[in-house]
């Protein structure tokens, strides 16, 4: 499931929220996209699924002073 996407080695990907307060960088090759339909993901997104393609150790938060963090499960934290 964590197989890297071919052709992305050595690349990084920047992104952020719509207002620009939060900026992040994903380093290292992204893994295959993981789609989750669990009840936590439904509540966190307000949608019928959530997608992820970045290993936690490859995620760098560049800006996000307005973020508040909370434990969304026994093993994860979410910022909003
Ligand atoms: Zn989930």
Short mmCIF file of N, CA and C and ligand atoms in Angstrom, two decimals, residues 36-38 40-41 50, ligand 1:
data_model
loop_
_atom_site.label_atom_id
_atom_site.label_comp_id
_atom_site.label_asym_id
_atom_site.label_seq_id
_atom_site.Cartn_x
_atom_site.Cartn_y
_atom_site.Cartn_z
N UNK A 36 -9.93 6.66 2.18
CA UNK A 36 -10.51 6.07 3.38
C UNK A 36 -11.95 6.54 3.55
N UNK A 37 -12.80 5.62 3.95
CA UNK A 37 -14.22 5.91 4.16
C UNK A 37 -14.63 5.68 5.62
N UNK A 38 -13.66 5.66 6.55
CA UNK A 38 -14.02 5.39 7.94
C UNK A 38 -14.81 6.58 8.52
N UNK A 40 -14.25 8.47 11.05
CA UNK A 40 -13.42 9.63 11.38
C UNK A 40 -13.17 10.48 10.14
N UNK A 41 -12.82 9.85 9.03
CA UNK A 41 -12.54 10.60 7.81
C UNK A 41 -13.80 11.29 7.29
N UNK A 50 -11.74 10.47 2.29
CA UNK A 50 -10.57 11.33 2.43
C UNK A 50 -9.41 10.64 1.75
ZN1 LIG B 1 -10.28 6.98 7.75
#
